[in-house]
Amino acid sequence: RLAPHTHPTTENATVISGTGAQGLGDKLDEAMMQAVTTGGFASLPAETPHSFVSKTASTIQLHGVGPFGISYVNPADDPRKK
């Protein structure tokens, strides 16, 4: 589960296996999330607030032009600071 966050560059994501769900906005609302299944692809412009939840065991490939980073909308959600 990734709390709402942004990236400084375009994020491209392909679901290699499993099922996830992606939502837009600065709040995680699973009811409004869209399923992304095996083979699914999503591309989000830089600085777009979004979240992701794995619904099953999943392998996700992230790709794009770097440098890549992640900034959480709510800094308290950042697991690197726990």
mmCIF file of N, CA, C and O in Angstrom:
data_model
loop_
_atom_site.group_PDB
_atom_site.id
_atom_site.type_symbol
_atom_site.label_atom_id
_atom_site.label_comp_id
_atom_site.label_asym_id
_atom_site.label_seq_id
_atom_site.Cartn_x
_atom_site.Cartn_y
_atom_site.Cartn_z
ATOM 1 N N ARG A 1 0.858 -1.162 0.000
ATOM 2 C CA ARG A 1 0.000 0.000 0.000
ATOM 3 C C ARG A 1 0.902 1.223 0.000
ATOM 4 O O ARG A 1 1.743 1.379 0.869
ATOM 5 N N LEU A 2 0.709 2.078 -0.985
ATOM 6 C CA LEU A 2 1.439 3.340 -1.049
ATOM 7 C C LEU A 2 0.454 4.472 -0.829
ATOM 8 O O LEU A 2 -0.470 4.677 -1.619
ATOM 9 N N ALA A 3 0.667 5.198 0.243
ATOM 10 C CA ALA A 3 -0.166 6.362 0.558
ATOM 11 C C ALA A 3 -0.010 7.398 -0.557
ATOM 12 O O ALA A 3 0.927 7.324 -1.366
ATOM 13 N N PRO A 4 -0.913 8.373 -0.631
ATOM 14 C CA PRO A 4 -0.828 9.382 -1.681
ATOM 15 C C PRO A 4 0.566 10.022 -1.738
ATOM 16 O O PRO A 4 1.141 10.399 -0.718
ATOM 17 N N HIS A 5 1.082 10.096 -2.974
ATOM 18 C CA HIS A 5 2.423 10.605 -3.198
ATOM 19 C C HIS A 5 2.549 11.157 -4.606
ATOM 20 O O HIS A 5 1.635 10.998 -5.419
ATOM 21 N N THR A 6 3.664 11.791 -4.873
ATOM 22 C CA THR A 6 3.959 12.319 -6.211
ATOM 23 C C THR A 6 5.378 11.910 -6.592
ATOM 24 O O THR A 6 6.166 11.455 -5.756
ATOM 25 N N HIS A 7 5.698 12.104 -7.867
ATOM 26 C CA HIS A 7 7.041 11.866 -8.389
ATOM 27 C C HIS A 7 7.449 13.099 -9.201
ATOM 28 O O HIS A 7 6.593 13.744 -9.817
ATOM 29 N N PRO A 8 8.748 13.413 -9.256
ATOM 30 C CA PRO A 8 9.183 14.591 -9.995
ATOM 31 C C PRO A 8 9.187 14.402 -11.505
ATOM 32 O O PRO A 8 9.329 15.370 -12.252
ATOM 33 N N THR A 9 9.030 13.166 -11.958
ATOM 34 C CA THR A 9 9.015 12.860 -13.390
ATOM 35 C C THR A 9 7.790 12.002 -13.695
ATOM 36 O O THR A 9 7.133 11.493 -12.794
ATOM 37 N N THR A 10 7.499 11.829 -14.976
ATOM 38 C CA THR A 10 6.404 10.942 -15.385
ATOM 39 C C THR A 10 6.674 9.536 -14.862
ATOM 40 O O THR A 10 7.797 9.036 -14.951
ATOM 41 N N GLU A 11 5.644 8.910 -14.302
ATOM 42 C CA GLU A 11 5.753 7.532 -13.832
ATOM 43 C C GLU A 11 4.995 6.633 -14.790
ATOM 44 O O GLU A 11 3.819 6.861 -15.078
ATOM 45 N N ASN A 12 5.684 5.619 -15.291
ATOM 46 C CA ASN A 12 5.069 4.587 -16.117
ATOM 47 C C ASN A 12 5.116 3.296 -15.320
ATOM 48 O O ASN A 12 6.167 2.929 -14.799
ATOM 49 N N ALA A 13 3.997 2.611 -15.223
ATOM 50 C CA ALA A 13 3.930 1.381 -14.439
ATOM 51 C C ALA A 13 3.226 0.292 -15.242
ATOM 52 O O ALA A 13 2.177 0.532 -15.838
ATOM 53 N N THR A 14 3.819 -0.893 -15.243
ATOM 54 C CA THR A 14 3.232 -2.064 -15.872
ATOM 55 C C THR A 14 3.078 -3.136 -14.798
ATOM 56 O O THR A 14 4.020 -3.398 -14.052
ATOM 57 N N VAL A 15 1.904 -3.738 -14.727
ATOM 58 C CA VAL A 15 1.683 -4.835 -13.789
ATOM 59 C C VAL A 15 2.136 -6.121 -14.483
ATOM 60 O O VAL A 15 1.540 -6.550 -15.464
ATOM 61 N N ILE A 16 3.222 -6.688 -13.980
ATOM 62 C CA ILE A 16 3.784 -7.915 -14.549
ATOM 63 C C ILE A 16 2.955 -9.122 -14.115
ATOM 64 O O ILE A 16 2.702 -10.032 -14.894
ATOM 65 N N SER A 17 2.529 -9.124 -12.854
ATOM 66 C CA SER A 17 1.659 -10.191 -12.356
ATOM 67 C C SER A 17 0.852 -9.654 -11.189
ATOM 68 O O SER A 17 1.261 -8.718 -10.512
ATOM 69 N N GLY A 18 -0.311 -10.263 -10.975
ATOM 70 C CA GLY A 18 -1.155 -9.869 -9.853
ATOM 71 C C GLY A 18 -2.150 -8.777 -10.210
ATOM 72 O O GLY A 18 -2.354 -8.450 -11.370
ATOM 73 N N THR A 19 -2.755 -8.227 -9.172
ATOM 74 C CA THR A 19 -3.766 -7.180 -9.340
ATOM 75 C C THR A 19 -3.506 -6.081 -8.322
ATOM 76 O O THR A 19 -3.301 -6.348 -7.142
ATOM 77 N N GLY A 20 -3.521 -4.871 -8.809
ATOM 78 C CA GLY A 20 -3.392 -3.710 -7.942
ATOM 79 C C GLY A 20 -4.534 -2.758 -8.209
ATOM 80 O O GLY A 20 -5.392 -3.010 -9.065
ATOM 81 N N ALA A 21 -4.551 -1.662 -7.494
ATOM 82 C CA ALA A 21 -5.552 -0.620 -7.710
ATOM 83 C C ALA A 21 -4.854 0.723 -7.554
ATOM 84 O O ALA A 21 -4.037 0.905 -6.648
ATOM 85 N N GLN A 22 -5.176 1.633 -8.445
ATOM 86 C CA GLN A 22 -4.563 2.951 -8.447
ATOM 87 C C GLN A 22 -5.635 4.012 -8.296
ATOM 88 O O GLN A 22 -6.699 3.912 -8.890
ATOM 89 N N GLY A 23 -5.338 5.013 -7.493
ATOM 90 C CA GLY A 23 -6.269 6.117 -7.306
ATOM 91 C C GLY A 23 -5.570 7.447 -7.471
ATOM 92 O O GLY A 23 -4.378 7.568 -7.195
ATOM 93 N N LEU A 24 -6.306 8.427 -7.934
ATOM 94 C CA LEU A 24 -5.768 9.774 -8.100
ATOM 95 C C LEU A 24 -6.233 10.655 -6.956
ATOM 96 O O LEU A 24 -7.287 10.423 -6.372
ATOM 97 N N GLY A 25 -5.441 11.663 -6.643
ATOM 98 C CA GLY A 25 -5.823 12.616 -5.617
ATOM 99 C C GLY A 25 -4.959 12.506 -4.380
ATOM 100 O O GLY A 25 -4.138 11.600 -4.243
ATOM 101 N N ASP A 26 -5.159 13.450 -3.472
ATOM 102 C CA ASP A 26 -4.310 13.515 -2.288
ATOM 103 C C ASP A 26 -4.869 12.773 -1.081
ATOM 104 O O ASP A 26 -4.368 12.897 0.024
ATOM 105 N N LYS A 27 -5.920 11.952 -1.302
ATOM 106 C CA LYS A 27 -6.468 11.099 -0.248
ATOM 107 C C LYS A 27 -6.622 9.686 -0.796
ATOM 108 O O LYS A 27 -7.049 9.494 -1.926
ATOM 109 N N LEU A 28 -6.285 8.687 0.025
ATOM 110 C CA LEU A 28 -6.433 7.298 -0.385
ATOM 111 C C LEU A 28 -7.882 6.885 -0.149
ATOM 112 O O LEU A 28 -8.332 6.847 0.989
ATOM 113 N N ASP A 29 -8.603 6.625 -1.235
ATOM 114 C CA ASP A 29 -10.011 6.220 -1.167
ATOM 115 C C ASP A 29 -10.165 4.972 -2.022
ATOM 116 O O ASP A 29 -10.320 5.066 -3.247
ATOM 117 N N GLU A 30 -10.097 3.801 -1.387
ATOM 118 C CA GLU A 30 -10.129 2.544 -2.138
ATOM 119 C C GLU A 30 -11.404 2.377 -2.966
ATOM 120 O O GLU A 30 -11.385 1.725 -4.004
ATOM 121 N N ALA A 31 -12.501 2.972 -2.546
ATOM 122 C CA ALA A 31 -13.756 2.868 -3.299
ATOM 123 C C ALA A 31 -13.657 3.561 -4.655
ATOM 124 O O ALA A 31 -14.379 3.214 -5.585
ATOM 125 N N MET A 32 -12.756 4.524 -4.775
ATOM 126 C CA MET A 32 -12.608 5.284 -6.029
ATOM 127 C C MET A 32 -11.430 4.808 -6.881
ATOM 128 O O MET A 32 -11.187 5.344 -7.955
ATOM 129 N N MET A 33 -10.736 3.773 -6.410
ATOM 130 C CA MET A 33 -9.560 3.293 -7.135
ATOM 131 C C MET A 33 -9.946 2.424 -8.322
ATOM 132 O O MET A 33 -10.974 1.755 -8.305
ATOM 133 N N GLN A 34 -9.080 2.430 -9.328
ATOM 134 C CA GLN A 34 -9.298 1.642 -10.536
ATOM 135 C C GLN A 34 -8.357 0.437 -10.524
ATOM 136 O O GLN A 34 -7.144 0.585 -10.289
ATOM 137 N N ALA A 35 -8.907 -0.745 -10.784
ATOM 138 C CA ALA A 35 -8.098 -1.966 -10.799
ATOM 139 C C ALA A 35 -7.123 -1.935 -11.969
ATOM 140 O O ALA A 35 -7.445 -1.465 -13.064
ATOM 141 N N VAL A 36 -5.922 -2.452 -11.704
ATOM 142 C CA VAL A 36 -4.905 -2.637 -12.740
ATOM 143 C C VAL A 36 -4.453 -4.082 -12.618
ATOM 144 O O VAL A 36 -3.881 -4.469 -11.599
ATOM 145 N N THR A 37 -4.754 -4.889 -13.628
ATOM 146 C CA THR A 37 -4.478 -6.327 -13.573
ATOM 147 C C THR A 37 -3.237 -6.666 -14.391
ATOM 148 O O THR A 37 -2.660 -5.803 -15.067
ATOM 149 N N THR A 38 -2.839 -7.940 -14.361
ATOM 150 C CA THR A 38 -1.671 -8.405 -15.097
ATOM 151 C C THR A 38 -1.710 -7.901 -16.537
ATOM 152 O O THR A 38 -2.730 -8.032 -17.214
ATOM 153 N N GLY A 39 -0.618 -7.271 -16.946
ATOM 154 C CA GLY A 39 -0.527 -6.708 -18.291
ATOM 155 C C GLY A 39 -1.002 -5.271 -18.370
ATOM 156 O O GLY A 39 -0.811 -4.607 -19.380
ATOM 157 N N GLY A 40 -1.614 -4.772 -17.308
ATOM 158 C CA GLY A 40 -2.119 -3.403 -17.300
ATOM 159 C C GLY A 40 -0.994 -2.386 -17.245
ATOM 160 O O GLY A 40 0.091 -2.648 -16.733
ATOM 161 N N PHE A 41 -1.255 -1.211 -17.794
ATOM 162 C CA PHE A 41 -0.262 -0.141 -17.870
ATOM 163 C C PHE A 41 -0.902 1.165 -17.433
ATOM 164 O O PHE A 41 -2.060 1.435 -17.742
ATOM 165 N N ALA A 42 -0.143 1.967 -16.716
ATOM 166 C CA ALA A 42 -0.606 3.300 -16.321
ATOM 167 C C ALA A 42 0.552 4.275 -16.487
ATOM 168 O O ALA A 42 1.708 3.925 -16.234
ATOM 169 N N SER A 43 0.249 5.485 -16.928
ATOM 170 C CA SER A 43 1.249 6.538 -17.049
ATOM 171 C C SER A 43 0.681 7.783 -16.394
ATOM 172 O O SER A 43 -0.437 8.204 -16.710
ATOM 173 N N LEU A 44 1.448 8.347 -15.466
ATOM 174 C CA LEU A 44 0.995 9.534 -14.746
ATOM 175 C C LEU A 44 1.991 10.667 -14.951
ATOM 176 O O LEU A 44 3.198 10.463 -14.780
ATOM 177 N N PRO A 45 1.508 11.853 -15.276
ATOM 178 C CA PRO A 45 2.418 12.991 -15.430
ATOM 179 C C PRO A 45 3.120 13.331 -14.116
ATOM 180 O O PRO A 45 2.614 13.017 -13.028
ATOM 181 N N ALA A 46 4.260 13.966 -14.215
ATOM 182 C CA ALA A 46 5.016 14.408 -13.048
ATOM 183 C C ALA A 46 4.120 15.210 -12.111
ATOM 184 O O ALA A 46 3.228 15.942 -12.564
ATOM 185 N N GLU A 47 4.350 15.033 -10.807
ATOM 186 C CA GLU A 47 3.674 15.778 -9.738
ATOM 187 C C GLU A 47 2.179 15.487 -9.601
ATOM 188 O O GLU A 47 1.460 16.235 -8.949
ATOM 189 N N THR A 48 1.688 14.385 -10.185
ATOM 190 C CA THR A 48 0.281 13.991 -10.048
ATOM 191 C C THR A 48 0.110 13.194 -8.757
ATOM 192 O O THR A 48 0.685 12.108 -8.626
ATOM 193 N N PRO A 49 -0.668 13.683 -7.781
ATOM 194 C CA PRO A 49 -0.875 12.914 -6.554
ATOM 195 C C PRO A 49 -1.665 11.633 -6.849
ATOM 196 O O PRO A 49 -2.690 11.672 -7.534
ATOM 197 N N HIS A 50 -1.153 10.510 -6.355
ATOM 198 C CA HIS A 50 -1.818 9.225 -6.571
ATOM 199 C C HIS A 50 -1.413 8.257 -5.475
ATOM 200 O O HIS A 50 -0.489 8.506 -4.715
ATOM 201 N N SER A 51 -2.136 7.124 -5.420
ATOM 202 C CA SER A 51 -1.842 6.076 -4.454
ATOM 203 C C SER A 51 -1.990 4.729 -5.149
ATOM 204 O O SER A 51 -2.576 4.632 -6.234
ATOM 205 N N PHE A 52 -1.451 3.695 -4.511
ATOM 206 C CA PHE A 52 -1.503 2.355 -5.084
ATOM 207 C C PHE A 52 -1.688 1.347 -3.960
ATOM 208 O O PHE A 52 -1.063 1.465 -2.905
ATOM 209 N N VAL A 53 -2.531 0.342 -4.218
ATOM 210 C CA VAL A 53 -2.774 -0.734 -3.263
ATOM 211 C C VAL A 53 -2.678 -2.056 -4.026
ATOM 212 O O VAL A 53 -3.309 -2.209 -5.077
ATOM 213 N N SER A 54 -1.886 -3.010 -3.517
ATOM 214 C CA SER A 54 -1.851 -4.355 -4.096
ATOM 215 C C SER A 54 -3.052 -5.122 -3.570
ATOM 216 O O SER A 54 -3.256 -5.205 -2.359
ATOM 217 N N LYS A 55 -3.835 -5.669 -4.470
ATOM 218 C CA LYS A 55 -4.990 -6.473 -4.082
ATOM 219 C C LYS A 55 -4.604 -7.937 -3.936
ATOM 220 O O LYS A 55 -5.252 -8.688 -3.215
ATOM 221 N N THR A 56 -3.585 -8.370 -4.674
ATOM 222 C CA THR A 56 -3.013 -9.712 -4.569
ATOM 223 C C THR A 56 -1.494 -9.537 -4.590
ATOM 224 O O THR A 56 -1.003 -8.438 -4.828
ATOM 225 N N ALA A 57 -0.761 -10.624 -4.379
ATOM 226 C CA ALA A 57 0.695 -10.551 -4.531
ATOM 227 C C ALA A 57 0.963 -10.050 -5.951
ATOM 228 O O ALA A 57 0.397 -10.577 -6.914
ATOM 229 N N SER A 58 1.769 -9.018 -6.072
ATOM 230 C CA SER A 58 1.946 -8.353 -7.368
ATOM 231 C C SER A 58 3.411 -8.047 -7.638
ATOM 232 O O SER A 58 4.180 -7.792 -6.722
ATOM 233 N N THR A 59 3.742 -8.057 -8.916
ATOM 234 C CA THR A 59 5.038 -7.576 -9.381
ATOM 235 C C THR A 59 4.757 -6.416 -10.320
ATOM 236 O O THR A 59 4.005 -6.559 -11.289
ATOM 237 N N ILE A 60 5.337 -5.257 -9.989
ATOM 238 C CA ILE A 60 5.107 -4.027 -10.752
ATOM 239 C C ILE A 60 6.439 -3.551 -11.306
ATOM 240 O O ILE A 60 7.448 -3.525 -10.585
ATOM 241 N N GLN A 61 6.443 -3.172 -12.574
ATOM 242 C CA GLN A 61 7.640 -2.583 -13.176
ATOM 243 C C GLN A 61 7.408 -1.086 -13.342
ATOM 244 O O GLN A 61 6.446 -0.672 -13.995
ATOM 245 N N LEU A 62 8.260 -0.272 -12.716
ATOM 246 C CA LEU A 62 8.202 1.174 -12.882
ATOM 247 C C LEU A 62 9.319 1.569 -13.837
ATOM 248 O O LEU A 62 10.452 1.092 -13.706
ATOM 249 N N HIS A 63 8.988 2.455 -14.782
ATOM 250 C CA HIS A 63 10.004 2.855 -15.748
ATOM 251 C C HIS A 63 9.738 4.276 -16.224
ATOM 252 O O HIS A 63 8.621 4.775 -16.146
ATOM 253 N N GLY A 64 10.802 4.923 -16.632
ATOM 254 C CA GLY A 64 10.696 6.298 -17.100
ATOM 255 C C GLY A 64 12.066 6.929 -17.166
ATOM 256 O O GLY A 64 13.087 6.254 -17.146
ATOM 257 N N VAL A 65 12.093 8.238 -17.229
ATOM 258 C CA VAL A 65 13.337 8.990 -17.293
ATOM 259 C C VAL A 65 13.629 9.543 -15.905
ATOM 260 O O VAL A 65 12.759 10.154 -15.281
ATOM 261 N N GLY A 66 14.841 9.344 -15.419
ATOM 262 C CA GLY A 66 15.195 9.775 -14.066
ATOM 263 C C GLY A 66 15.748 11.176 -14.043
ATOM 264 O O GLY A 66 15.784 11.845 -15.064
ATOM 265 N N PRO A 67 16.140 11.624 -12.890
ATOM 266 C CA PRO A 67 16.138 10.852 -11.646
ATOM 267 C C PRO A 67 14.733 10.732 -11.066
ATOM 268 O O PRO A 67 13.941 11.663 -11.135
ATOM 269 N N PHE A 68 14.453 9.567 -10.519
ATOM 270 C CA PHE A 68 13.141 9.257 -9.966
ATOM 271 C C PHE A 68 13.150 9.547 -8.476
ATOM 272 O O PHE A 68 14.173 9.438 -7.821
ATOM 273 N N GLY A 69 12.034 9.926 -7.938
ATOM 274 C CA GLY A 69 11.904 10.177 -6.514
ATOM 275 C C GLY A 69 10.465 9.997 -6.097
ATOM 276 O O GLY A 69 9.577 9.801 -6.939
ATOM 277 N N ILE A 70 10.232 10.052 -4.812
ATOM 278 C CA ILE A 70 8.873 9.943 -4.281
ATOM 279 C C ILE A 70 8.725 10.924 -3.121
ATOM 280 O O ILE A 70 9.596 11.013 -2.256
ATOM 281 N N SER A 71 7.645 11.692 -3.150
ATOM 282 C CA SER A 71 7.321 12.630 -2.073
ATOM 283 C C SER A 71 5.900 12.332 -1.619
ATOM 284 O O SER A 71 4.973 12.354 -2.438
ATOM 285 N N TYR A 72 5.730 12.042 -0.331
ATOM 286 C CA TYR A 72 4.408 11.729 0.195
ATOM 287 C C TYR A 72 3.636 13.016 0.466
ATOM 288 O O TYR A 72 4.198 13.992 0.975
ATOM 289 N N VAL A 73 2.347 13.025 0.113
ATOM 290 C CA VAL A 73 1.482 14.175 0.359
ATOM 291 C C VAL A 73 1.506 14.506 1.849
ATOM 292 O O VAL A 73 1.654 15.661 2.238
ATOM 293 N N ASN A 74 1.371 13.479 2.684
ATOM 294 C CA ASN A 74 1.474 13.639 4.129
ATOM 295 C C ASN A 74 2.823 13.050 4.545
ATOM 296 O O ASN A 74 2.995 11.828 4.514
ATOM 297 N N PRO A 75 3.797 13.877 4.933
ATOM 298 C CA PRO A 75 5.118 13.357 5.278
ATOM 299 C C PRO A 75 5.096 12.244 6.329
ATOM 300 O O PRO A 75 5.982 11.385 6.334
ATOM 301 N N ALA A 76 4.091 12.192 7.175
ATOM 302 C CA ALA A 76 3.991 11.141 8.196
ATOM 303 C C ALA A 76 3.758 9.759 7.572
ATOM 304 O O ALA A 76 3.987 8.740 8.219
ATOM 305 N N ASP A 77 3.306 9.697 6.310
ATOM 306 C CA ASP A 77 3.082 8.425 5.618
ATOM 307 C C ASP A 77 4.363 7.837 5.024
ATOM 308 O O ASP A 77 4.353 6.708 4.540
ATOM 309 N N ASP A 78 5.450 8.582 5.042
ATOM 310 C CA ASP A 78 6.695 8.160 4.422
ATOM 311 C C ASP A 78 7.345 7.051 5.253
ATOM 312 O O ASP A 78 7.813 7.313 6.366
ATOM 313 N N PRO A 79 7.390 5.799 4.745
ATOM 314 C CA PRO A 79 7.950 4.707 5.534
ATOM 315 C C PRO A 79 9.454 4.858 5.792
ATOM 316 O O PRO A 79 9.996 4.230 6.694
ATOM 317 N N ARG A 80 10.125 5.699 5.029
ATOM 318 C CA ARG A 80 11.568 5.896 5.234
ATOM 319 C C ARG A 80 11.841 6.683 6.514
ATOM 320 O O ARG A 80 12.958 6.704 6.997
ATOM 321 N N LYS A 81 10.806 7.318 7.067
ATOM 322 C CA LYS A 81 10.974 8.143 8.258
ATOM 323 C C LYS A 81 10.466 7.456 9.523
ATOM 324 O O LYS A 81 10.328 8.090 10.547
ATOM 325 N N LYS A 82 10.143 6.170 9.434
ATOM 326 C CA LYS A 82 9.612 5.437 10.592
ATOM 327 C C LYS A 82 10.695 4.596 11.229
ATOM 328 O O LYS A 82 11.629 4.191 10.650
#
